[in-house]
Tab-separated table of C-alpha atoms in Angstrom:
chain	number	residue	atom	x	y	z
A	1	MET	CA	-0.009	-0.029	0.070
A	2	SER	CA	2.254	2.759	-1.151
A	3	SER	CA	-0.003	4.930	-2.316
A	4	GLU	CA	-0.834	7.762	-0.087
A	5	ARG	CA	-4.153	7.949	1.577
A	6	PHE	CA	-4.245	11.613	2.385
A	7	LEU	CA	-7.148	13.736	1.242
A	8	PHE	CA	-6.440	14.237	-2.268
A	9	ALA	CA	-3.950	16.964	-3.022
A	10	GLY	CA	-6.084	18.874	-5.479
A	11	LEU	CA	-9.015	18.874	-3.556
A	12	MET	CA	-6.849	19.718	-0.309
A	13	SER	CA	-5.426	22.999	-2.061
A	14	ALA	CA	-8.708	24.015	-3.126
A	15	GLY	CA	-10.229	23.580	0.008
A	16	LEU	CA	-7.408	25.352	2.012
A	17	ALA	CA	-8.104	28.244	-0.370
A	18	VAL	CA	-11.585	28.151	0.214
A	19	LEU	CA	-11.299	27.889	3.877
A	20	GLY	CA	-8.561	30.376	4.177
A	21	GLY	CA	-9.999	32.884	6.643
A	22	TYR	CA	-13.264	31.494	6.863
A	23	GLY	CA	-12.213	28.053	8.119
A	24	LEU	CA	-9.894	29.617	10.887
A	25	SER	CA	-12.576	31.749	11.998
A	26	GLN	CA	-14.975	28.998	12.313
A	27	SER	CA	-12.836	27.079	14.475
A	28	ALA	CA	-13.635	29.489	17.007
A	29	VAL	CA	-17.159	28.723	16.885
A	30	PHE	CA	-18.130	25.890	19.228
A	31	ALA	CA	-20.594	23.891	17.775
A	32	GLN	CA	-22.658	21.503	19.907
A	33	ASP	CA	-22.206	17.875	19.170
A	34	ALA	CA	-24.555	16.343	16.703
A	35	GLU	CA	-27.585	14.218	17.782
A	36	ASP	CA	-26.890	10.580	18.433
A	37	GLY	CA	-28.611	8.397	15.881
A	38	PRO	CA	-29.417	4.325	15.908
A	39	GLY	CA	-25.551	3.776	15.702
A	40	PRO	CA	-23.467	1.739	15.874
A	41	ASN	CA	-21.173	4.188	17.709
A	42	LEU	CA	-17.346	4.335	17.514
A	43	VAL	CA	-15.966	5.297	21.102
A	44	ILE	CA	-12.449	6.805	20.856
A	45	GLU	CA	-10.331	7.387	23.932
A	46	VAL	CA	-7.794	10.040	23.127
A	47	SER	CA	-4.628	10.940	24.914
A	48	GLY	CA	-1.907	13.465	24.501
A	49	GLN	CA	-2.457	17.257	24.376
A	50	ALA	CA	-6.303	16.198	23.889
A	51	GLN	CA	-7.519	14.180	26.547
A	52	GLY	CA	-10.922	12.449	26.683
A	53	GLU	CA	-13.836	10.544	24.676
A	54	VAL	CA	-14.982	11.150	21.432
A	55	VAL	CA	-18.248	9.271	20.175
A	56	ILE	CA	-19.015	8.951	16.385
A	57	ASP	CA	-22.495	7.894	15.513
A	58	LEU	CA	-21.784	5.768	12.505
A	59	LEU	CA	-23.884	5.766	9.479
A	60	PRO	CA	-24.543	2.281	8.015
A	61	GLU	CA	-27.403	3.562	6.012
A	62	VAL	CA	-25.200	6.156	4.044
A	63	ALA	CA	-21.955	4.121	3.951
A	64	PRO	CA	-22.561	0.359	4.679
A	65	GLN	CA	-19.409	-1.126	3.599
A	66	HIS	CA	-17.271	1.603	5.162
A	67	VAL	CA	-19.082	1.418	8.400
A	68	GLU	CA	-18.593	-2.244	8.298
A	69	ARG	CA	-14.847	-2.096	7.927
A	70	MET	CA	-14.518	0.540	10.801
A	71	VAL	CA	-16.532	-1.600	13.246
A	72	THR	CA	-14.501	-4.588	12.090
A	73	LEU	CA	-11.154	-2.932	12.732
A	74	ALA	CA	-12.263	-1.481	15.851
A	75	LYS	CA	-13.525	-4.718	17.366
A	76	GLU	CA	-10.008	-6.263	16.298
A	77	GLY	CA	-8.421	-3.601	18.136
A	78	ALA	CA	-6.589	-2.536	14.898
A	79	TYR	CA	-7.057	1.213	15.767
A	80	ASP	CA	-5.909	1.204	19.387
A	81	GLY	CA	-2.635	2.961	19.525
A	82	VAL	CA	-3.083	4.893	16.300
A	83	VAL	CA	-1.952	8.415	16.258
A	84	PHE	CA	-3.583	11.553	14.507
A	85	HIS	CA	-0.984	11.910	11.941
A	86	ARG	CA	-2.429	15.012	10.032
A	87	VAL	CA	-4.155	18.011	11.720
A	88	ILE	CA	-4.989	21.035	9.862
A	89	GLU	CA	-6.188	24.033	11.689
A	90	GLY	CA	-9.517	24.972	10.444
A	91	PHE	CA	-9.947	21.934	8.424
A	92	MET	CA	-9.722	18.478	9.843
A	93	ALA	CA	-7.867	15.806	11.780
A	94	GLN	CA	-6.956	12.550	10.029
A	95	THR	CA	-5.898	9.115	11.957
A	96	GLY	CA	-6.727	5.573	11.237
A	97	ASP	CA	-3.500	4.347	9.661
A	98	VAL	CA	-3.523	0.868	11.010
A	99	GLU	CA	-0.427	-0.067	9.162
A	100	PHE	CA	2.083	2.850	9.836
A	101	GLY	CA	0.284	5.092	12.248
A	102	LYS	CA	1.451	3.415	15.572
A	103	GLY	CA	4.875	2.663	17.253
A	104	ASP	CA	8.163	4.324	17.200
A	105	SER	CA	8.661	5.075	13.735
A	106	LEU	CA	5.746	7.077	12.238
A	107	ARG	CA	7.540	8.681	9.071
A	108	ARG	CA	5.255	6.485	6.809
A	109	ALA	CA	2.110	7.305	8.752
A	110	GLY	CA	-0.623	8.336	6.429
A	111	THR	CA	0.410	5.866	3.617
A	112	GLY	CA	-0.926	2.751	4.834
A	113	GLY	CA	-4.181	0.764	5.479
A	114	SER	CA	-5.361	-2.551	6.767
A	115	SER	CA	-4.800	-5.806	5.453
A	116	TYR	CA	-8.227	-5.803	3.841
A	117	PRO	CA	-9.021	-4.848	0.430
A	118	ASP	CA	-9.847	-0.921	-0.477
A	119	LEU	CA	-13.242	-0.024	-0.626
A	120	PRO	CA	-15.517	1.194	-3.545
A	121	ALA	CA	-16.703	4.719	-2.911
A	122	GLU	CA	-20.020	5.401	-1.186
A	123	PHE	CA	-20.476	9.035	-1.975
A	124	SER	CA	-23.634	10.508	-0.634
A	125	ASP	CA	-25.475	13.835	-0.353
A	126	VAL	CA	-24.558	14.112	3.625
A	127	PRO	CA	-22.737	17.294	3.544
A	128	PHE	CA	-19.244	17.644	5.173
A	129	ALA	CA	-20.309	19.959	8.292
A	130	ARG	CA	-18.469	20.449	11.507
A	131	GLY	CA	-17.969	17.123	13.192
A	132	VAL	CA	-18.546	14.935	10.338
A	133	VAL	CA	-16.347	12.074	9.770
A	134	GLY	CA	-15.366	10.960	6.242
A	135	MET	CA	-13.089	8.134	4.969
A	136	ALA	CA	-9.522	9.316	3.575
A	137	ARG	CA	-8.300	8.077	0.204
A	138	SER	CA	-5.826	8.715	-2.388
A	139	ALA	CA	-6.609	10.153	-5.905
A	140	ASN	CA	-8.405	6.939	-6.662
A	141	PRO	CA	-12.003	7.364	-5.507
A	142	ASN	CA	-12.008	3.819	-4.703
A	143	SER	CA	-9.000	3.591	-2.471
A	144	ALA	CA	-10.522	4.093	1.156
A	145	ASN	CA	-9.492	1.434	3.425
A	146	SER	CA	-8.918	2.523	7.231
A	147	GLN	CA	-8.029	5.964	7.549
A	148	PHE	CA	-10.741	8.624	8.270
A	149	PHE	CA	-10.828	12.293	9.308
A	150	ILE	CA	-13.039	14.441	11.446
A	151	MET	CA	-14.067	18.045	10.325
A	152	PHE	CA	-13.076	20.988	12.472
A	153	ALA	CA	-15.245	23.430	10.199
A	154	PRO	CA	-17.553	22.841	7.208
A	155	GLY	CA	-15.836	21.722	4.003
A	156	ASP	CA	-18.404	21.915	1.158
A	157	PHE	CA	-15.665	21.294	-1.437
A	158	LEU	CA	-15.584	17.687	-0.088
A	159	ASN	CA	-19.203	16.986	-0.669
A	160	GLY	CA	-19.713	14.148	-3.061
A	161	GLN	CA	-15.828	13.489	-3.425
A	162	TYR	CA	-15.381	11.673	-0.043
A	163	THR	CA	-17.293	9.001	1.679
A	164	VAL	CA	-19.106	10.223	4.926
A	165	VAL	CA	-19.086	7.576	7.801
A	166	GLY	CA	-20.400	9.323	10.763
A	167	ARG	CA	-20.803	12.250	12.959
A	168	VAL	CA	-19.206	13.168	16.339
A	169	VAL	CA	-22.186	13.099	18.873
A	170	GLN	CA	-19.915	13.464	22.115
A	171	GLY	CA	-16.502	15.044	22.641
A	172	MET	CA	-16.077	17.725	19.920
A	173	ASP	CA	-14.131	19.743	22.457
A	174	VAL	CA	-11.772	16.789	22.674
A	175	VAL	CA	-11.364	16.989	18.874
A	176	ASP	CA	-10.841	20.566	18.947
A	177	ALA	CA	-7.911	19.954	21.241
A	178	ILE	CA	-6.064	17.739	19.180
A	179	THR	CA	-2.633	18.734	18.253
A	180	ARG	CA	-2.057	20.310	14.994
A	181	GLY	CA	0.625	19.305	12.570
A	182	GLU	CA	1.400	17.460	9.216
A	183	PRO	CA	2.708	15.300	11.256
A	184	PRO	CA	2.592	16.871	14.914
A	185	ARG	CA	5.705	16.707	16.813
A	186	ALA	CA	3.902	14.939	19.490
A	187	PRO	CA	0.914	13.546	18.064
A	188	ASP	CA	-2.233	12.601	20.107
A	189	VAL	CA	-3.298	9.051	19.983
A	190	MET	CA	-6.479	6.823	19.844
A	191	THR	CA	-5.467	4.873	22.948
A	192	LYS	CA	-8.678	2.771	22.761
A	193	VAL	CA	-11.439	2.430	20.120
A	194	SER	CA	-14.467	0.346	20.744
A	195	VAL	CA	-18.012	-0.201	19.335
A	196	ALA	CA	-21.098	0.480	21.265
A	197	GLU	CA	-24.220	-1.151	19.299
């Protein structure tokens, strides 16, 4: 899995241009956590500069294959110990590299995935609002695997380009505290990820 699973560079550049001052000003707005739906929920214990629990209401009706993958990886313990390797102020926090995102050497963090095959895109009309969780991928729309990102601010330029898998329903304050950087010098870690059904 040598192809990078960062948010596709072209959209990234366009997005930062769009977000510019808008996204940075929006990061100061403390949106309430979204309403919890039928789930299942992904429960993430975060440690580092950010401390606490983040609960994501997964959306199997929107992206069944991607949700199934995340649930499988969480139940296997694959997400435990994975860092937030790419965190951009006013944009998003990315994590989930179960191959290269844990351990002492993180130089390849963001380029890996799980041992499972990549997933076909499940694009929807759910907008990328603050707190929405999407699947990271390479330039190939059908390359999402294990990595995901949480939006700090709205990112409409991502709509219909990335698969939405859930929404933060608890702990957006914890997400807001995640250390910024590409990669951060001392990245925050998902110490334990579990599923509440």
